[in-house]
PDB file of C-alpha atoms and ligand atoms in Angstrom:
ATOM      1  CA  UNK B   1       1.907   8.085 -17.704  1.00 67.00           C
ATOM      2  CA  UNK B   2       4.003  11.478 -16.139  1.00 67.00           C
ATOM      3  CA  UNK B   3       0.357  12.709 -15.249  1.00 83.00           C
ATOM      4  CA  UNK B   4      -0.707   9.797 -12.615  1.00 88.00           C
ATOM      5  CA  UNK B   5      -0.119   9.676  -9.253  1.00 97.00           C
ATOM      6  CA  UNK B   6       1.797   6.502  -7.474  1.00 98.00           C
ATOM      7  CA  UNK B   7       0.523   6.906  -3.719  1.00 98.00           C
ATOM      8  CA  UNK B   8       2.965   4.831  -1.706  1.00 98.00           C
ATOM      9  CA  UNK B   9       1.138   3.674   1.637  1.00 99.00           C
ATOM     10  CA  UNK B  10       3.308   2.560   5.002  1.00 98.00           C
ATOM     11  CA  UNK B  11       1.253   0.431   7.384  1.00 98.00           C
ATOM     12  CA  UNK B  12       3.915   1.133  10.054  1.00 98.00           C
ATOM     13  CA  UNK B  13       3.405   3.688  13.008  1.00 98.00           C
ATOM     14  CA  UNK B  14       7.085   3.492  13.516  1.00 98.00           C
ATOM     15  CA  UNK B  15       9.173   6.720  12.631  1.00 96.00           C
ATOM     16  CA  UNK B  16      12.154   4.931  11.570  1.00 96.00           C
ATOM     17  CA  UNK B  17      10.637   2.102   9.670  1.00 98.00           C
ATOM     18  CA  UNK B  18      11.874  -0.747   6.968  1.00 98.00           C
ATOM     19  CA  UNK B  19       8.594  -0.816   5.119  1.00 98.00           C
ATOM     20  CA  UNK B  20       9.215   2.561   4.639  1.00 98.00           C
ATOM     21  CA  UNK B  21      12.570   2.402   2.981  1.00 98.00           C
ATOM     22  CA  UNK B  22      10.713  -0.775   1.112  1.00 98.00           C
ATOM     23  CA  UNK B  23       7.853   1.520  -0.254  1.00 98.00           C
ATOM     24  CA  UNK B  24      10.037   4.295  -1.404  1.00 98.00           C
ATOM     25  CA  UNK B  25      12.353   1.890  -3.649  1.00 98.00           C
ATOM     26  CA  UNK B  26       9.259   1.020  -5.505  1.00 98.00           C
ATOM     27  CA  UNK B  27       8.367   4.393  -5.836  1.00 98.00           C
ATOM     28  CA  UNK B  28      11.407   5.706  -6.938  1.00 98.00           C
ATOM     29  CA  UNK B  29      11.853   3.091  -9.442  1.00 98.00           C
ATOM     30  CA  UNK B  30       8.550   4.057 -10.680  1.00 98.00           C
ATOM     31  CA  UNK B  31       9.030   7.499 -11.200  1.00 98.00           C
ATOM     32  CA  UNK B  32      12.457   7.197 -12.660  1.00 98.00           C
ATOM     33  CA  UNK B  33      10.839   4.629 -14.846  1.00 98.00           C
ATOM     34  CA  UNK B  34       7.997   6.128 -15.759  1.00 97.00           C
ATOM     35  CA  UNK B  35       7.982  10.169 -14.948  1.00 97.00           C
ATOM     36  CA  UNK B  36       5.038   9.591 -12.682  1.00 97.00           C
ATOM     37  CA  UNK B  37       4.560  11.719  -9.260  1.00 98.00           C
ATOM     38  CA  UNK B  38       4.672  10.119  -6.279  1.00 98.00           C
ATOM     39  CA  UNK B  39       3.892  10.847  -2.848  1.00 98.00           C
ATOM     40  CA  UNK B  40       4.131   9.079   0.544  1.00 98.00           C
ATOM     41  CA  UNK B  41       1.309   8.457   3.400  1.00 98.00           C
ATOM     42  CA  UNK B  42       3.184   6.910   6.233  1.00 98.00           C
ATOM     43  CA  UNK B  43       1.008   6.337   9.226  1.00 98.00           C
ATOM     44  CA  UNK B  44       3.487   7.189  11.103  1.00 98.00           C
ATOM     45  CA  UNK B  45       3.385  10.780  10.160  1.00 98.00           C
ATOM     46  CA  UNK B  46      -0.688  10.914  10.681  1.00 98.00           C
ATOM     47  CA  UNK B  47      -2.686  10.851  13.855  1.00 98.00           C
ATOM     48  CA  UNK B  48      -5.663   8.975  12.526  1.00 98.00           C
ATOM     49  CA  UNK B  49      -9.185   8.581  14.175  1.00 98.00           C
ATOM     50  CA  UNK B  50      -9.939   5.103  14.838  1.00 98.00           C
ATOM     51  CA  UNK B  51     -12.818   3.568  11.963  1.00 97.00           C
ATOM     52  CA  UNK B  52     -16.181   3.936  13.306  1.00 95.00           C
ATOM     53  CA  UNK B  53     -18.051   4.061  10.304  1.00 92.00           C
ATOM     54  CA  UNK B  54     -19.081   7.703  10.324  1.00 93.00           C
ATOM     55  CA  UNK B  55     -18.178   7.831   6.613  1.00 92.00           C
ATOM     56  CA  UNK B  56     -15.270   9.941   4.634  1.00 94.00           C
ATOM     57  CA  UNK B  57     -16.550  13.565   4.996  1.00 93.00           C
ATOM     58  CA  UNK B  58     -17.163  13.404   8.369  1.00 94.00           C
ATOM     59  CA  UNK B  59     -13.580  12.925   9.419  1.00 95.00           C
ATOM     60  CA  UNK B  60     -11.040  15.945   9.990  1.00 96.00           C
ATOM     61  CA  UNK B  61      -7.195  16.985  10.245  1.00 98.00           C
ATOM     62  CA  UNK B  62      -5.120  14.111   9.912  1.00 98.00           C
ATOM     63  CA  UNK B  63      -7.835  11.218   8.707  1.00 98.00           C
ATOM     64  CA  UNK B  64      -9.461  13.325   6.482  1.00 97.00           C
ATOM     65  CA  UNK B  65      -5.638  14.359   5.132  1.00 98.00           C
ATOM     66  CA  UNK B  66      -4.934  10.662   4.632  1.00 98.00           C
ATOM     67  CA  UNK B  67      -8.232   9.560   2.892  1.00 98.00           C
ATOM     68  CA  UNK B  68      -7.818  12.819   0.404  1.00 97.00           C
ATOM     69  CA  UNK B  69      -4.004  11.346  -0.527  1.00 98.00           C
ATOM     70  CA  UNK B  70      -5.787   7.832  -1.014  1.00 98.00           C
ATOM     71  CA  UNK B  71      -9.073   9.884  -3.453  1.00 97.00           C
ATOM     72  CA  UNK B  72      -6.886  12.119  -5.211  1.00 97.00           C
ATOM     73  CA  UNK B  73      -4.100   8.960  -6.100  1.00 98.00           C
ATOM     74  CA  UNK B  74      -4.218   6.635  -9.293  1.00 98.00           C
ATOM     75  CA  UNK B  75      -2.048   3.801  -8.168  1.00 98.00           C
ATOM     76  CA  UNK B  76      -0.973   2.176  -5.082  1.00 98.00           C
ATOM     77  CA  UNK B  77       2.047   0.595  -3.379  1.00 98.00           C
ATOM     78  CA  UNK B  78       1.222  -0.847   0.007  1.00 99.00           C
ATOM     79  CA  UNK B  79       3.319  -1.994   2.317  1.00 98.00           C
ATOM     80  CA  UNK B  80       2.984  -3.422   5.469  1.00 98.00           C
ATOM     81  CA  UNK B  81       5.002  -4.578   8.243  1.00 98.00           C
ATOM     82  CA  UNK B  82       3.849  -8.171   9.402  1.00 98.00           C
ATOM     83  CA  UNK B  83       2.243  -7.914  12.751  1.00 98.00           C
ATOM     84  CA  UNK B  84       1.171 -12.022  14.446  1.00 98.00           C
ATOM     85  CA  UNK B  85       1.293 -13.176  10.866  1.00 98.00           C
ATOM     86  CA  UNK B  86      -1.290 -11.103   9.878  1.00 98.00           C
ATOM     87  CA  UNK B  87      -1.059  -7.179   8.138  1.00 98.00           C
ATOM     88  CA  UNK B  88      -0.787  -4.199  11.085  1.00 98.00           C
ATOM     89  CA  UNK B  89      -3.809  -3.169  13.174  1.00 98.00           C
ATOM     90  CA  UNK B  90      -2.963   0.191  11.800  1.00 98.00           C
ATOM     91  CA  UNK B  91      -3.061  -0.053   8.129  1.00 98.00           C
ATOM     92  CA  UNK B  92      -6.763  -2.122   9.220  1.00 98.00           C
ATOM     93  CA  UNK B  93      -8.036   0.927  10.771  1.00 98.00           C
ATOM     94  CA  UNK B  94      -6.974   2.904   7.532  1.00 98.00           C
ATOM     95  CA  UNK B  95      -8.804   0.151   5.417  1.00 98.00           C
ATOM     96  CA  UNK B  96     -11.494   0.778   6.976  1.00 97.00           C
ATOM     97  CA  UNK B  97     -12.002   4.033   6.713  1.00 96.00           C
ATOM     98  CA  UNK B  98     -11.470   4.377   2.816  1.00 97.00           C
ATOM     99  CA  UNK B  99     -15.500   3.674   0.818  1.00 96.00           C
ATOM    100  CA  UNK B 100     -16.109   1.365  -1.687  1.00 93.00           C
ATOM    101  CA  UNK B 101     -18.749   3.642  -3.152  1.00 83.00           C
ATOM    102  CA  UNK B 102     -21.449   2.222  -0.825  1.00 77.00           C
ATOM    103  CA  UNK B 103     -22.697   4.004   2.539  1.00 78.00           C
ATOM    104  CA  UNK B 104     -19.242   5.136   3.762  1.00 80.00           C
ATOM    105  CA  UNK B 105     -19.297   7.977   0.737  1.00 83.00           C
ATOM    106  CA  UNK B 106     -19.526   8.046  -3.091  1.00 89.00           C
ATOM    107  CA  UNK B 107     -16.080   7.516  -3.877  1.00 96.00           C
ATOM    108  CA  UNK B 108     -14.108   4.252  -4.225  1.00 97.00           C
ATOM    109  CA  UNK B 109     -10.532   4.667  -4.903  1.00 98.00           C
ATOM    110  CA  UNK B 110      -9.310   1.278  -4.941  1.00 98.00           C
ATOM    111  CA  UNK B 111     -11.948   0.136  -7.392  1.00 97.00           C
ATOM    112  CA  UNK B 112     -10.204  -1.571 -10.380  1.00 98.00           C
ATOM    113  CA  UNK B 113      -6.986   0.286  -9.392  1.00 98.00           C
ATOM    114  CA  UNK B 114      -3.856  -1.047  -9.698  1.00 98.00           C
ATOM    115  CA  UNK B 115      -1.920  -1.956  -6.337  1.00 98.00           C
ATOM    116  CA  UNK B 116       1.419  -3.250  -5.668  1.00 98.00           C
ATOM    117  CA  UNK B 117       1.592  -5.262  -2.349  1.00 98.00           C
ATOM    118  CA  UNK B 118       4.818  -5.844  -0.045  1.00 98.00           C
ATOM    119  CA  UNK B 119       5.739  -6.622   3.236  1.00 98.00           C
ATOM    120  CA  UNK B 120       8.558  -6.664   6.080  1.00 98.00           C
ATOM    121  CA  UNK B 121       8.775  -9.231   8.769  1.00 98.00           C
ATOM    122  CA  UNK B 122      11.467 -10.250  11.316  1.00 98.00           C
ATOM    123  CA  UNK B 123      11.987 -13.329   9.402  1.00 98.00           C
ATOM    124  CA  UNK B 124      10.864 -15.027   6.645  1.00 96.00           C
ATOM    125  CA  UNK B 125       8.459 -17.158   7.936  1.00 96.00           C
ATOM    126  CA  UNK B 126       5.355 -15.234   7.725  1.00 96.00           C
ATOM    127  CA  UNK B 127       5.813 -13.955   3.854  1.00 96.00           C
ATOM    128  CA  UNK B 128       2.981 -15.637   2.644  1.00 97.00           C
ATOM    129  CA  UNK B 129       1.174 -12.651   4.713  1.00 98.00           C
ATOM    130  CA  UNK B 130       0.843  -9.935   1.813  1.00 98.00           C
ATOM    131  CA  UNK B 131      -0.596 -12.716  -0.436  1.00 98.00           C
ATOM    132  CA  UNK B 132      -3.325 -14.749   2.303  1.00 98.00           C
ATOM    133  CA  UNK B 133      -3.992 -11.234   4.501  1.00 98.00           C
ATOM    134  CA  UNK B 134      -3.432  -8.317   2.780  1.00 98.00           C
ATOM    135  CA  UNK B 135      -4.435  -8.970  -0.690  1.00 98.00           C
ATOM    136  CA  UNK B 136      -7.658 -10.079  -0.082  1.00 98.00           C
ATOM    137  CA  UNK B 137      -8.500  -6.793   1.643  1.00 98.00           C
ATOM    138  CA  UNK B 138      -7.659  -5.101  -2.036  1.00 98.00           C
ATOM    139  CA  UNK B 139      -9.781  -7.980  -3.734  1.00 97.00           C
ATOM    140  CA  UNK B 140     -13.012  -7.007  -1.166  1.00 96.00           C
ATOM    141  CA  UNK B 141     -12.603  -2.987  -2.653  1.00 97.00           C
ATOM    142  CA  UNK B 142     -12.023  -4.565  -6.000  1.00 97.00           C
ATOM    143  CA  UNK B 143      -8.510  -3.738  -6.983  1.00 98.00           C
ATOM    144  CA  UNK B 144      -6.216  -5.035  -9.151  1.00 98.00           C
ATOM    145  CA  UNK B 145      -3.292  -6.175  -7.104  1.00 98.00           C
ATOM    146  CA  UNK B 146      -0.022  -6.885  -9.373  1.00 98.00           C
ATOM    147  CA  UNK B 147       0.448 -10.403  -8.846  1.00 97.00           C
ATOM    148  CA  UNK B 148       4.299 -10.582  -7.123  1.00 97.00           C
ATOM    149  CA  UNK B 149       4.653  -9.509  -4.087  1.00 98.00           C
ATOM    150  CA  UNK B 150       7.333  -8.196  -2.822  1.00 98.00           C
ATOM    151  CA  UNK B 151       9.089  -9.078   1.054  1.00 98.00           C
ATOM    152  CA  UNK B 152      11.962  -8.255   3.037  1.00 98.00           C
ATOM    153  CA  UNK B 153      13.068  -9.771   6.631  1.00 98.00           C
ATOM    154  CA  UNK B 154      15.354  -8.095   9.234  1.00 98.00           C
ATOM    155  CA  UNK B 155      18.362  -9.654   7.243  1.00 98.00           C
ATOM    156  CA  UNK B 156      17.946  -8.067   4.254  1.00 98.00           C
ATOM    157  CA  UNK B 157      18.609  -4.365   6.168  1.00 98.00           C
ATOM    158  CA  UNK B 158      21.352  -2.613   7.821  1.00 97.00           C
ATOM    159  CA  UNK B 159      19.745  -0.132  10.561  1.00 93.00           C
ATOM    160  CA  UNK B 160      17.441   1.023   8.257  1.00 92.00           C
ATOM    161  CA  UNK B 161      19.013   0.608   4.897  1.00 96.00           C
ATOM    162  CA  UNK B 162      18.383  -1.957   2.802  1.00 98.00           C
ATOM    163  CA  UNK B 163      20.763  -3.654   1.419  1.00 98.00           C
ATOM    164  CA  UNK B 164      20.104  -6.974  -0.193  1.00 98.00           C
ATOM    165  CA  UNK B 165      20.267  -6.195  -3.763  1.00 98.00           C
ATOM    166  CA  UNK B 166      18.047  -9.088  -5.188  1.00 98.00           C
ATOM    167  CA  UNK B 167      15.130  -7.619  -2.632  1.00 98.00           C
ATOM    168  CA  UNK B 168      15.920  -4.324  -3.728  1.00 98.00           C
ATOM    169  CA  UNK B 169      15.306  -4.967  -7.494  1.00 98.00           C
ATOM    170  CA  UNK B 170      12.173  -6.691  -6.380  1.00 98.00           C
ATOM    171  CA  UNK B 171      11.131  -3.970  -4.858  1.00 98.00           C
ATOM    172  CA  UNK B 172      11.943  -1.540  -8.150  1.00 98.00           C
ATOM    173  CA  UNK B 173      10.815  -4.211 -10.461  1.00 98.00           C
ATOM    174  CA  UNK B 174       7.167  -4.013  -8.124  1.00 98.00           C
ATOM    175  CA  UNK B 175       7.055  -0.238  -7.957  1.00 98.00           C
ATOM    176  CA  UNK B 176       7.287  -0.220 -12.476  1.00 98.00           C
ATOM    177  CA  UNK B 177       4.884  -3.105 -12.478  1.00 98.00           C
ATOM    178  CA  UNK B 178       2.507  -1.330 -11.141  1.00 98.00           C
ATOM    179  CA  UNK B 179       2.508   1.415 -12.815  1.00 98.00           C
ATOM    180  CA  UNK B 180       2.510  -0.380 -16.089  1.00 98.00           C
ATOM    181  CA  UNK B 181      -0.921  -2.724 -15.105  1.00 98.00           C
ATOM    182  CA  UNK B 182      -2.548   1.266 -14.301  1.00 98.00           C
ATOM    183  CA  UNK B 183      -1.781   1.836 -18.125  1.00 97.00           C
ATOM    184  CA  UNK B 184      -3.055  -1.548 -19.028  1.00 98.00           C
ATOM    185  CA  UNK B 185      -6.176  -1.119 -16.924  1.00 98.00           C
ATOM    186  CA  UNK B 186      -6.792   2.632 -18.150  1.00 97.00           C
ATOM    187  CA  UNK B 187      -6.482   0.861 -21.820  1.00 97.00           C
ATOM    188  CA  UNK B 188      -9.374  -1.583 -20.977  1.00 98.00           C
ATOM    189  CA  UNK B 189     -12.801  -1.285 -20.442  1.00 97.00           C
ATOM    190  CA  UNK B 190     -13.505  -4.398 -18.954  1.00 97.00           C
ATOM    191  CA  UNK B 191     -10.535  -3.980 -16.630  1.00 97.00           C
ATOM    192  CA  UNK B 192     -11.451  -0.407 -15.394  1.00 96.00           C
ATOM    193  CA  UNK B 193     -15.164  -1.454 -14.876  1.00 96.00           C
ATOM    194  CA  UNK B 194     -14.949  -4.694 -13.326  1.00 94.00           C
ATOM    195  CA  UNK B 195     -15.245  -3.954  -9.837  1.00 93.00           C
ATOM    196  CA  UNK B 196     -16.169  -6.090  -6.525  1.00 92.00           C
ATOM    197  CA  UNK B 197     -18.579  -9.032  -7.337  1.00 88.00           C
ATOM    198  CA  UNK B 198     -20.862  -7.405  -5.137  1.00 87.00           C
TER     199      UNK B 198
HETATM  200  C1  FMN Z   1       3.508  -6.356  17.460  1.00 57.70           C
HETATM  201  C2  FMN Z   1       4.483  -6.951  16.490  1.00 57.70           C
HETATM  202  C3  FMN Z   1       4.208  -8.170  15.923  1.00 57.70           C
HETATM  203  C4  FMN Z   1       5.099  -8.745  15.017  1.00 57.70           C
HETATM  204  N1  FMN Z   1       4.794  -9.941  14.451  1.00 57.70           N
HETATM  205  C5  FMN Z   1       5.622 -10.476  13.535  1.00 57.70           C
HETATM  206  C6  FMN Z   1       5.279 -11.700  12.888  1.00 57.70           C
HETATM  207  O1  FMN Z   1       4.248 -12.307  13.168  1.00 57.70           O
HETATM  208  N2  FMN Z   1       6.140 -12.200  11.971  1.00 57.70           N
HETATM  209  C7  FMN Z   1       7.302 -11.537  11.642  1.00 57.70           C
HETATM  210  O2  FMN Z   1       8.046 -12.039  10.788  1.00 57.70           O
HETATM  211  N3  FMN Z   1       7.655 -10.375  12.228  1.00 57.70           N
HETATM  212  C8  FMN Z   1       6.841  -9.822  13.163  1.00 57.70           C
HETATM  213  N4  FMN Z   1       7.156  -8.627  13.736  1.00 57.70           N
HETATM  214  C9  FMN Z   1       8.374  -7.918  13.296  1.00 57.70           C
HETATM  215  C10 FMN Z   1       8.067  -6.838  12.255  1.00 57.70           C
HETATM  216  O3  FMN Z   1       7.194  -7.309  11.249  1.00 57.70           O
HETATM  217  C11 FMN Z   1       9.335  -6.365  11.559  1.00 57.70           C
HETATM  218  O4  FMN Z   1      10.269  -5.918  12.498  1.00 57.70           O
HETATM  219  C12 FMN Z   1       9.032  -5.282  10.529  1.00 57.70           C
HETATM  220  O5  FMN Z   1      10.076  -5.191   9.588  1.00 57.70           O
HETATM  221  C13 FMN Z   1       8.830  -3.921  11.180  1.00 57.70           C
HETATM  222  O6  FMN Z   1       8.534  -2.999  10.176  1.00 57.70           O
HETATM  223  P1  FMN Z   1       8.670  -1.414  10.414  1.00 57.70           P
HETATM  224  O7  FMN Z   1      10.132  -1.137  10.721  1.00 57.70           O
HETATM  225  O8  FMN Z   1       8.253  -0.808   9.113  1.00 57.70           O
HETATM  226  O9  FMN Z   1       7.765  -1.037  11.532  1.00 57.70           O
HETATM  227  C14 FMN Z   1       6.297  -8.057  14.670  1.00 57.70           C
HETATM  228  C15 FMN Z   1       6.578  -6.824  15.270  1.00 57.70           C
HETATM  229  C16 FMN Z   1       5.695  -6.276  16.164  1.00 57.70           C
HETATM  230  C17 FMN Z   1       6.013  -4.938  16.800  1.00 57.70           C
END
């Protein structure tokens, strides 16, 4: 597994963020778990076009930086900081700016890939979030989302470090999980060719 790429993917556009720190347990746990590379696409650090439909190669700089991280990785962890119960506006615009092998461009990257889902909210009332919002934007590109989530409220930080152990082994135990459902899914052909029903 050293030779796959974990692409960890922050939905926040702030600099100093707690899905950040979330994302990077997971992907630290992954690597040290399973020698794969990882790298980070934080939206904070990209100045992204809004989604108009103009299709992958048309974009440049920053959005066409982000969608190559997104082509070139073989796994996902997503996380997303829970905006009016719902996943961020920014992490939507992303969305929709990555193909699903259709008019937007001949590449799908999320197709019958394997994606880890978390969130961070102020509290834990919204949690249910990653599983009723986000994951059914992975189910429309066809991906295979691991099936725990993972979540973390205001609580479970101090400043910006997190600190509530149980959350933090969720967060580790996420990051290996989905690297081991990649190997499963590279080990079946029914898994890597399912795809979106339509
Ligand atoms: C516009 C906005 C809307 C928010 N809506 C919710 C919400 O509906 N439920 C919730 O639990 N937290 C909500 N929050 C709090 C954030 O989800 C929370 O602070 C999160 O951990 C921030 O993540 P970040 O530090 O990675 O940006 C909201 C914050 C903002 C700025």
């Amino acid at each position: 597994m050293a030779d796959r790429t974990l692409l960890g993917i922050v939905g926040s556009v702030s600099a100093d963020s707690r899905t950040r720190t979330a994302v990077e347990r997971a992907l630290e746990a992954a690597a040290d778990a399973h020698g794969v590379e990882t790298e980070l696409l934080h939206l904070a650090d990209y100045d992204l076009a809004t989604a108009d439909g103009r299709g992958i190669d048309n974009y440049e700089g920053d959005t066409a930086d982000a969608l190559q991280l997104i082509v070139e990785a073989d796994a996902y962890v997503v996380g997303t900081p829970v905006y009016r119960g719902s996943y961020s506006g920014a992490l939507k615009n992303l969305l929709d700016m990555v193909p699903r092998g259709q008019w937007q461009g001949d590449v799908a990257p999320f197709e019958n890939a394997a994606v880890g889902l978390l969130a961070t909210g102020a509290t834990d009332h919204h949690f249910l979030a990653v599983d009723q919002e986000l994951r059914p934007a992975f189910a429309f590109f066809g991906a295979h989302t691991v099936g725990g989530a993972a979540y973390a409220t205001a609580d479970h930080f101090e400043e910006r470090e997190l600190v509530e152990e149980p959350v933090r082994e969720r967060l580790e135990t996420l990051g290996e999980a989905t690297i081991e459902l990649a190997a499963a899914i590279d080990k079946s052909e029914a898994l890597g060719s399912l795809g979106p029903a339509i």
